[in-house]
Short mmCIF file of C-alpha atoms and ligand atoms in Angstrom, two decimals:
data_model
loop_
_atom_site.label_atom_id
_atom_site.label_comp_id
_atom_site.label_asym_id
_atom_site.label_seq_id
_atom_site.Cartn_x
_atom_site.Cartn_y
_atom_site.Cartn_z
CA UNK A 1 -10.93 35.50 21.73
CA UNK A 2 -9.44 33.30 24.43
CA UNK A 3 -6.48 31.02 25.07
CA UNK A 4 -6.71 27.28 25.56
CA UNK A 5 -4.94 23.95 25.18
CA UNK A 6 -4.83 22.34 21.76
CA UNK A 7 -3.11 19.29 20.27
CA UNK A 8 -2.58 17.63 16.93
CA UNK A 9 -3.67 14.05 16.42
CA UNK A 10 -2.05 12.41 13.40
CA UNK A 11 -3.58 8.97 13.91
CA UNK A 12 -7.05 9.93 15.14
CA UNK A 13 -7.15 6.82 17.32
CA UNK A 14 -7.35 4.51 14.33
CA UNK A 15 -10.54 6.02 12.93
CA UNK A 16 -9.25 6.90 9.46
CA UNK A 17 -7.12 4.92 6.98
CA UNK A 18 -3.60 6.11 7.60
CA UNK A 19 -0.17 4.96 6.63
CA UNK A 20 0.28 3.63 10.16
CA UNK A 21 -2.68 1.26 9.73
CA UNK A 22 -0.97 -0.13 6.63
CA UNK A 23 2.38 -0.41 8.39
CA UNK A 24 0.77 -2.46 11.15
CA UNK A 25 -0.61 -4.95 8.65
CA UNK A 26 2.16 -7.27 7.41
CA UNK A 27 0.03 -8.50 4.50
CA UNK A 28 -0.44 -5.10 2.87
CA UNK A 29 2.30 -3.58 0.71
CA UNK A 30 3.89 -0.66 2.51
CA UNK A 31 2.77 1.77 -0.17
CA UNK A 32 6.08 3.04 -1.44
CA UNK A 33 5.83 5.93 -3.84
CA UNK A 34 6.91 5.25 -7.40
CA UNK A 35 10.69 5.19 -7.59
CA UNK A 36 12.18 6.92 -10.61
CA UNK A 37 15.51 5.83 -12.12
CA UNK A 38 18.69 7.62 -11.00
CA UNK A 39 18.78 11.24 -12.07
CA UNK A 40 21.57 10.89 -14.67
CA UNK A 41 21.79 11.65 -18.35
CA UNK A 42 20.01 9.39 -20.79
CA UNK A 43 22.17 7.66 -23.39
CA UNK A 44 19.80 8.38 -26.26
CA UNK A 45 19.93 11.70 -28.09
CA UNK A 46 17.44 14.13 -26.46
CA UNK A 47 15.92 15.39 -29.74
CA UNK A 48 15.11 11.83 -30.70
CA UNK A 49 13.98 10.63 -27.29
CA UNK A 50 11.79 13.54 -26.23
CA UNK A 51 9.94 15.03 -29.19
CA UNK A 52 6.92 15.89 -27.01
CA UNK A 53 8.86 17.69 -24.31
CA UNK A 54 10.98 19.61 -26.84
CA UNK A 55 8.19 20.88 -29.03
CA UNK A 56 5.36 21.71 -26.68
CA UNK A 57 5.21 25.11 -24.94
CA UNK A 58 5.76 24.83 -21.17
CA UNK A 59 2.19 25.96 -20.33
CA UNK A 60 0.67 23.24 -22.54
CA UNK A 61 3.00 20.62 -21.09
CA UNK A 62 2.09 21.64 -17.54
CA UNK A 63 -1.62 21.54 -18.39
CA UNK A 64 -1.23 17.99 -19.72
CA UNK A 65 0.72 16.84 -16.68
CA UNK A 66 -1.83 18.36 -14.25
CA UNK A 67 -4.53 16.33 -15.98
CA UNK A 68 -2.62 13.07 -15.64
CA UNK A 69 -3.26 10.77 -12.71
CA UNK A 70 -0.63 9.96 -10.11
CA UNK A 71 0.08 6.47 -11.45
CA UNK A 72 0.71 7.80 -14.97
CA UNK A 73 2.96 10.53 -13.60
CA UNK A 74 4.90 7.91 -11.66
CA UNK A 75 5.32 5.84 -14.82
CA UNK A 76 6.33 8.94 -16.81
CA UNK A 77 9.07 9.70 -14.30
CA UNK A 78 10.59 6.32 -15.08
CA UNK A 79 10.88 7.00 -18.84
CA UNK A 80 14.02 9.13 -18.87
CA UNK A 81 15.73 12.10 -17.26
CA UNK A 82 13.80 14.75 -19.22
CA UNK A 83 10.43 13.23 -18.36
CA UNK A 84 11.48 12.88 -14.74
CA UNK A 85 12.51 16.56 -14.57
CA UNK A 86 9.27 17.68 -16.24
CA UNK A 87 7.20 15.86 -13.59
CA UNK A 88 9.34 16.78 -10.61
CA UNK A 89 9.51 20.45 -11.58
CA UNK A 90 5.75 20.59 -11.51
CA UNK A 91 4.94 22.62 -8.40
CA UNK A 92 1.74 20.73 -7.56
CA UNK A 93 3.56 17.39 -7.74
CA UNK A 94 6.56 18.44 -5.68
CA UNK A 95 4.42 20.11 -2.98
CA UNK A 96 2.19 17.06 -2.63
CA UNK A 97 5.17 14.72 -2.40
CA UNK A 98 6.83 16.94 0.18
CA UNK A 99 3.87 17.75 2.42
CA UNK A 100 1.31 14.99 1.78
CA UNK A 101 3.48 11.95 1.11
CA UNK A 102 1.53 9.82 3.62
CA UNK A 103 -1.72 10.62 1.81
CA UNK A 104 -0.14 9.64 -1.52
CA UNK A 105 1.16 6.38 -0.04
CA UNK A 106 -2.28 5.47 1.34
CA UNK A 107 -3.81 6.22 -2.08
CA UNK A 108 -1.17 3.98 -3.62
CA UNK A 109 -1.84 1.22 -1.08
CA UNK A 110 -5.59 1.39 -1.64
CA UNK A 111 -4.97 1.21 -5.40
CA UNK A 112 -7.01 4.31 -6.22
CA UNK A 113 -4.33 6.77 -7.33
CA UNK A 114 -4.94 6.03 -11.02
CA UNK A 115 -8.48 7.50 -10.86
CA UNK A 116 -7.63 11.09 -9.97
CA UNK A 117 -5.88 13.87 -11.85
CA UNK A 118 -3.00 15.58 -10.09
CA UNK A 119 -4.65 18.99 -10.58
CA UNK A 120 -7.86 17.88 -8.82
CA UNK A 121 -5.94 16.46 -5.85
CA UNK A 122 -3.88 19.66 -5.60
CA UNK A 123 -7.08 21.74 -5.57
CA UNK A 124 -8.31 19.83 -2.50
CA UNK A 125 -4.84 20.08 -0.92
CA UNK A 126 -5.03 23.91 -1.09
CA UNK A 127 -8.65 24.16 0.11
CA UNK A 128 -9.28 24.03 3.90
CA UNK A 129 -13.07 23.82 4.28
CA UNK A 130 -15.53 20.95 4.28
CA UNK A 131 -17.27 21.23 0.92
CA UNK A 132 -20.51 19.74 2.23
CA UNK A 133 -20.77 22.03 5.29
CA UNK A 134 -20.19 25.03 3.04
CA UNK A 135 -22.67 23.95 0.36
CA UNK A 136 -25.46 22.86 2.73
CA UNK A 137 -25.10 25.18 5.73
CA UNK A 138 -22.80 27.97 4.45
CA UNK A 139 -20.52 27.04 7.34
CA UNK A 140 -16.72 27.29 7.12
CA UNK A 141 -15.66 24.09 8.91
CA UNK A 142 -12.04 22.96 8.71
CA UNK A 143 -11.91 19.54 7.03
CA UNK A 144 -8.84 17.38 7.69
CA UNK A 145 -10.01 14.42 5.56
CA UNK A 146 -10.37 13.39 1.96
CA UNK A 147 -13.18 11.07 0.91
CA UNK A 148 -11.46 9.08 -1.81
CA UNK A 149 -14.26 7.88 -4.14
CA UNK A 150 -15.27 11.46 -5.01
CA UNK A 151 -11.99 13.13 -3.99
CA UNK A 152 -13.85 15.54 -1.69
CA UNK A 153 -12.44 17.31 1.34
CA UNK A 154 -14.74 16.62 4.26
CA UNK A 155 -15.08 17.01 8.01
CA UNK A 156 -15.60 14.00 10.28
CA UNK A 157 -19.27 14.80 10.90
CA UNK A 158 -20.25 14.97 7.21
CA UNK A 159 -18.12 11.94 6.41
CA UNK A 160 -19.88 9.91 9.09
CA UNK A 161 -23.46 11.06 8.58
CA UNK A 162 -24.13 12.48 5.11
CA UNK A 163 -25.46 10.45 2.20
CA UNK A 164 -22.82 11.92 -0.13
CA UNK A 165 -20.16 9.87 1.67
CA UNK A 166 -21.51 6.37 1.45
CA UNK A 167 -19.33 3.67 -0.07
CA UNK A 168 -20.15 -0.01 -0.29
CA UNK A 169 -18.51 -3.23 -1.35
CA UNK A 170 -18.57 -3.57 -5.13
CA UNK A 171 -20.26 -6.99 -5.06
CA UNK A 172 -23.06 -5.67 -2.84
CA UNK A 173 -23.48 -2.51 -4.94
CA UNK A 174 -23.80 -4.60 -8.11
CA UNK A 175 -26.40 -6.74 -6.35
CA UNK A 176 -28.45 -3.77 -5.18
CA UNK A 177 -28.40 -1.72 -8.39
CA UNK A 178 -28.42 -4.36 -11.10
CA UNK A 179 -24.88 -3.60 -12.25
CA UNK A 180 -22.07 -5.82 -13.39
CA UNK A 181 -18.48 -5.29 -12.37
CA UNK A 182 -17.60 -4.57 -15.97
CA UNK A 183 -20.21 -1.72 -15.98
CA UNK A 184 -18.38 -0.13 -13.06
CA UNK A 185 -14.98 -0.60 -14.68
CA UNK A 186 -16.19 0.69 -18.06
CA UNK A 187 -17.69 3.83 -16.48
CA UNK A 188 -14.40 4.42 -14.60
CA UNK A 189 -16.01 4.61 -11.14
CA UNK A 190 -13.19 5.01 -8.63
CA UNK A 191 -12.56 1.82 -6.65
CA UNK A 192 -10.81 1.93 -3.30
CA UNK A 193 -9.25 -1.31 -2.06
CA UNK A 194 -9.97 -0.94 1.64
CA UNK A 195 -8.37 -3.12 4.27
CA UNK A 196 -10.78 -5.53 5.86
CA UNK A 197 -10.19 -4.94 9.56
CA UNK A 198 -12.17 -8.02 10.51
CA UNK A 199 -10.95 -11.53 11.03
CA UNK A 200 -9.15 -11.71 7.66
CA UNK A 201 -7.27 -8.50 8.22
CA UNK A 202 -5.00 -8.97 5.19
CA UNK A 203 -7.94 -8.92 2.77
CA UNK A 204 -8.37 -5.83 0.60
CA UNK A 205 -11.90 -5.52 -0.78
CA UNK A 206 -12.78 -3.07 -3.54
CA UNK A 207 -15.39 -0.53 -2.53
CA UNK A 208 -17.15 2.12 -4.61
CA UNK A 209 -19.38 5.10 -3.92
CA UNK A 210 -23.10 4.29 -3.66
CA UNK A 211 -24.28 7.65 -5.08
CA UNK A 212 -22.05 7.24 -8.15
CA UNK A 213 -23.24 3.63 -8.58
CA UNK A 214 -26.89 4.73 -8.33
CA UNK A 215 -26.33 7.38 -11.01
CA UNK A 216 -24.69 4.77 -13.23
CA UNK A 217 -27.55 2.29 -12.72
CA UNK A 218 -30.11 5.00 -13.53
CA UNK A 219 -28.20 5.85 -16.72
CA UNK A 220 -28.00 2.21 -17.81
CA UNK A 221 -31.49 1.00 -16.80
CA UNK A 222 -33.56 4.20 -16.86
CA UNK A 223 -34.40 4.18 -13.14
CA UNK A 224 -33.27 2.53 -9.90
CA UNK A 225 -36.50 0.55 -9.67
CA UNK A 226 -35.99 -0.82 -13.19
CA UNK A 227 -32.40 -1.75 -12.30
CA UNK A 228 -33.50 -3.67 -9.21
CA UNK A 229 -36.28 -5.46 -11.12
CA UNK A 230 -33.91 -6.53 -13.90
CA UNK A 231 -31.38 -7.88 -11.47
CA UNK A 232 -33.99 -9.74 -9.38
CA UNK A 233 -35.33 -11.41 -12.52
CA UNK A 234 -31.80 -12.43 -13.48
CA UNK A 235 -31.17 -13.87 -10.02
CA UNK A 236 -34.40 -15.88 -10.10
CA UNK A 237 -33.28 -17.46 -13.35
CA UNK A 238 -29.75 -18.12 -12.07
CA UNK A 239 -29.95 -18.37 -8.27
CA UNK A 240 -26.37 -19.64 -7.98
CA UNK A 241 -25.12 -16.17 -9.04
CA UNK A 242 -26.52 -14.58 -5.88
CA UNK A 243 -23.59 -13.31 -3.79
CA UNK A 244 -23.20 -14.97 -0.40
CA UNK A 245 -24.52 -12.62 2.31
CA UNK A 246 -21.64 -11.29 4.38
CA UNK A 247 -21.81 -9.82 7.86
CA UNK A 248 -21.85 -6.05 7.75
CA UNK A 249 -18.91 -5.18 10.05
CA UNK A 250 -20.24 -1.99 11.61
CA UNK A 251 -22.80 -0.82 9.08
CA UNK A 252 -21.91 2.03 6.73
CA UNK A 253 -19.46 3.75 9.09
CA UNK A 254 -16.99 0.93 8.62
CA UNK A 255 -16.80 1.49 4.86
CA UNK A 256 -16.96 5.30 5.10
CA UNK A 257 -13.82 5.45 7.20
CA UNK A 258 -12.07 2.84 5.07
CA UNK A 259 -12.55 5.10 2.05
CA UNK A 260 -11.26 8.19 3.85
CA UNK A 261 -7.73 9.42 4.32
CA UNK A 262 -6.15 12.32 6.22
CA UNK A 263 -5.08 15.17 3.91
CA UNK A 264 -3.16 18.18 5.23
CA UNK A 265 -4.12 21.64 4.04
CA UNK A 266 -1.50 23.73 2.23
CA UNK A 267 -1.84 27.47 2.82
CA UNK A 268 -0.54 29.21 -0.32
CA UNK A 269 -0.15 32.53 1.52
CA UNK A 270 2.10 31.24 4.33
CA UNK A 271 3.49 28.23 2.39
CA UNK A 272 2.78 26.06 5.44
CA UNK A 273 0.71 22.92 5.94
CA UNK A 274 -1.93 22.38 8.60
CA UNK A 275 -3.27 18.98 9.67
CA UNK A 276 -5.81 20.44 12.09
CA UNK A 277 -5.80 21.00 15.84
CA UNK A 278 -8.30 19.75 18.42
CA UNK A 279 -9.56 21.22 21.71
CA UNK A 280 -8.04 19.32 24.63
CA UNK A 281 -10.85 20.32 27.02
CA UNK A 282 -13.54 18.91 24.67
CA UNK A 283 -11.44 15.75 24.20
CA UNK A 284 -10.96 15.30 27.97
CA UNK A 285 -14.68 15.89 28.59
CA UNK A 286 -15.60 13.12 26.10
CA UNK A 287 -12.88 10.61 26.93
CA UNK A 288 -13.38 10.82 30.68
CA UNK A 289 -17.11 10.17 30.37
CA UNK A 290 -18.34 13.57 31.59
CA UNK A 291 -20.53 13.97 28.51
CA UNK A 292 -24.06 12.82 29.31
CA UNK A 293 -25.64 13.09 25.87
CA UNK A 294 -27.06 9.60 26.32
CA UNK A 295 -29.09 10.79 29.33
CA UNK A 296 -30.71 13.85 27.72
CA UNK A 297 -33.96 13.30 25.85
CA UNK A 298 -33.10 15.50 22.85
CA UNK A 299 -29.73 13.80 22.21
CA UNK A 300 -30.32 10.28 23.48
CA UNK A 301 -30.79 8.82 19.99
CA UNK A 302 -28.62 11.32 18.11
CA UNK A 303 -26.08 9.53 15.89
CA UNK A 304 -23.47 12.27 16.44
CA UNK A 305 -24.44 14.14 19.65
CA UNK A 306 -22.92 17.55 20.48
CA UNK A 307 -20.14 16.32 22.78
CA UNK A 308 -19.07 13.69 20.27
CA UNK A 309 -19.11 16.33 17.54
CA UNK A 310 -16.86 18.55 19.70
CA UNK A 311 -14.48 15.59 20.21
CA UNK A 312 -14.03 15.14 16.45
CA UNK A 313 -14.12 18.81 15.42
CA UNK A 314 -10.82 20.00 13.94
CA UNK A 315 -9.73 23.62 13.58
CA UNK A 316 -7.11 25.65 11.83
CA UNK A 317 -4.66 26.74 14.53
CA UNK A 318 -5.37 30.38 13.80
CA UNK A 319 -9.14 29.82 14.30
CA UNK A 320 -9.23 27.74 17.50
CA UNK A 321 -9.10 30.79 19.87
CA UNK A 322 -12.61 31.63 18.60
CA UNK A 323 -13.72 28.17 19.80
CA UNK A 324 -11.97 28.57 23.18
CA UNK A 325 -13.98 31.74 23.76
CA UNK A 326 -17.30 29.90 23.63
CA UNK A 327 -16.22 26.37 24.70
CA UNK A 328 -18.05 25.34 27.87
CA UNK A 329 -15.42 22.66 28.58
CA UNK A 330 -12.56 25.21 28.58
CA UNK A 331 -14.51 27.23 31.16
CA UNK A 332 -14.70 24.16 33.45
CA UNK A 333 -10.92 24.39 33.96
CA UNK A 334 -10.22 20.66 33.87
CA UNK A 335 -6.90 19.31 35.15
CA UNK A 336 -5.97 17.09 32.19
CA UNK A 337 -3.46 15.08 34.23
CA UNK A 338 -6.26 13.71 36.48
CA UNK A 339 -7.93 10.74 34.86
CA UNK A 340 -10.82 8.70 36.23
CA UNK A 341 -9.62 5.54 34.52
CA UNK A 342 -5.97 5.42 33.52
CA UNK A 343 -6.55 2.32 31.41
CA UNK A 344 -9.01 4.10 29.13
CA UNK A 345 -7.51 4.86 25.75
CA UNK A 346 -6.98 8.49 24.92
CA UNK A 347 -5.75 10.29 21.88
CA UNK A 348 -2.05 10.89 21.71
CA UNK A 349 -0.70 14.29 20.77
CA UNK A 350 1.39 16.87 22.55
CA UNK A 351 -0.53 19.69 24.23
CA UNK A 352 0.30 23.31 23.47
CA UNK A 353 -1.29 26.62 24.33
CA UNK A 354 -2.92 28.64 21.58
CA UNK A 355 -4.12 32.17 22.14
CA UNK A 356 -4.94 35.25 20.11
CA UNK A 357 -1.26 36.22 20.14
CA UNK A 358 -0.37 32.99 18.29
CA UNK A 359 -2.43 34.01 15.31
CA UNK A 360 -0.59 34.36 12.02
ZN1 ZN J 401 -18.76 18.99 6.98
ZN1 ZN J 402 -13.60 22.88 23.31
#
């Protein structure tokens, strides 16, 4: 294993929905977490006010709370002091609020926190690997992101390229799969209200996952083809119901990143969180234009060529020395202070040296 320069990049150069992107937009609510009433005694008699909390065993109560969504838990905290204590004493809830408050605020701002149980979110919080890389390639790849519609921890590469991470605007999904908005609401498909980063930057459009919508359409109509036929017939009878075609901002990538949020990993063994570190040499190589993937025949049309993949690849701090050992850009010995074009944007983040000795 070898030493090298690493950095953390909380904003990822505006690629992912973060709290900062909401703060910059004056039209979007800032995403405050649910405020509970002051922590003082309730006036009503406890035995009368809290029959549920008094009679249920603690394990059952915790099981119920872990299966509640974040919005319901927020509302429950506002009921009275006992309910507030029950929620706040829940380890999963307190750890998420302490270490992943930005993630919770983004979920609140995108109006999707009512779709997911606390226990499911906590499971992803304590799991470091990209679920798709592990399932498809048996590869342990650190995944710093959470794809909201299916609440799946994912790496940047899978999130950008794989079919499992493909959201679309609800109106367009309904049009393609012969669904109505009430079908989507009735089935409880998670909707994420993404910020439109186009001209009307204050607009929040609901988006849903295409795979989930396809499964719903197949269930309702028997097959995707049947769903499309039914909807086309309906449109021919009532052409005014056809949704106005909208420009597709930057194809599917635009929606994928709007439905994705950064989620730190909580290591139960060390009780520490990790947001992921990046290789400075790989970053410098990409940002300064030394990567020539576009010139090589085998990578010229690749949607995520090797040097771009290295630019977006995140690591656990304890694992990055393994990357330094084989990284061709570390071996080039770049001077990171020398830049070809000082105006070119580069990722922020303080550099630090990581070596085998830094391992936990
Ligand atoms: Zn992956
Ligand atoms: Zn590298």
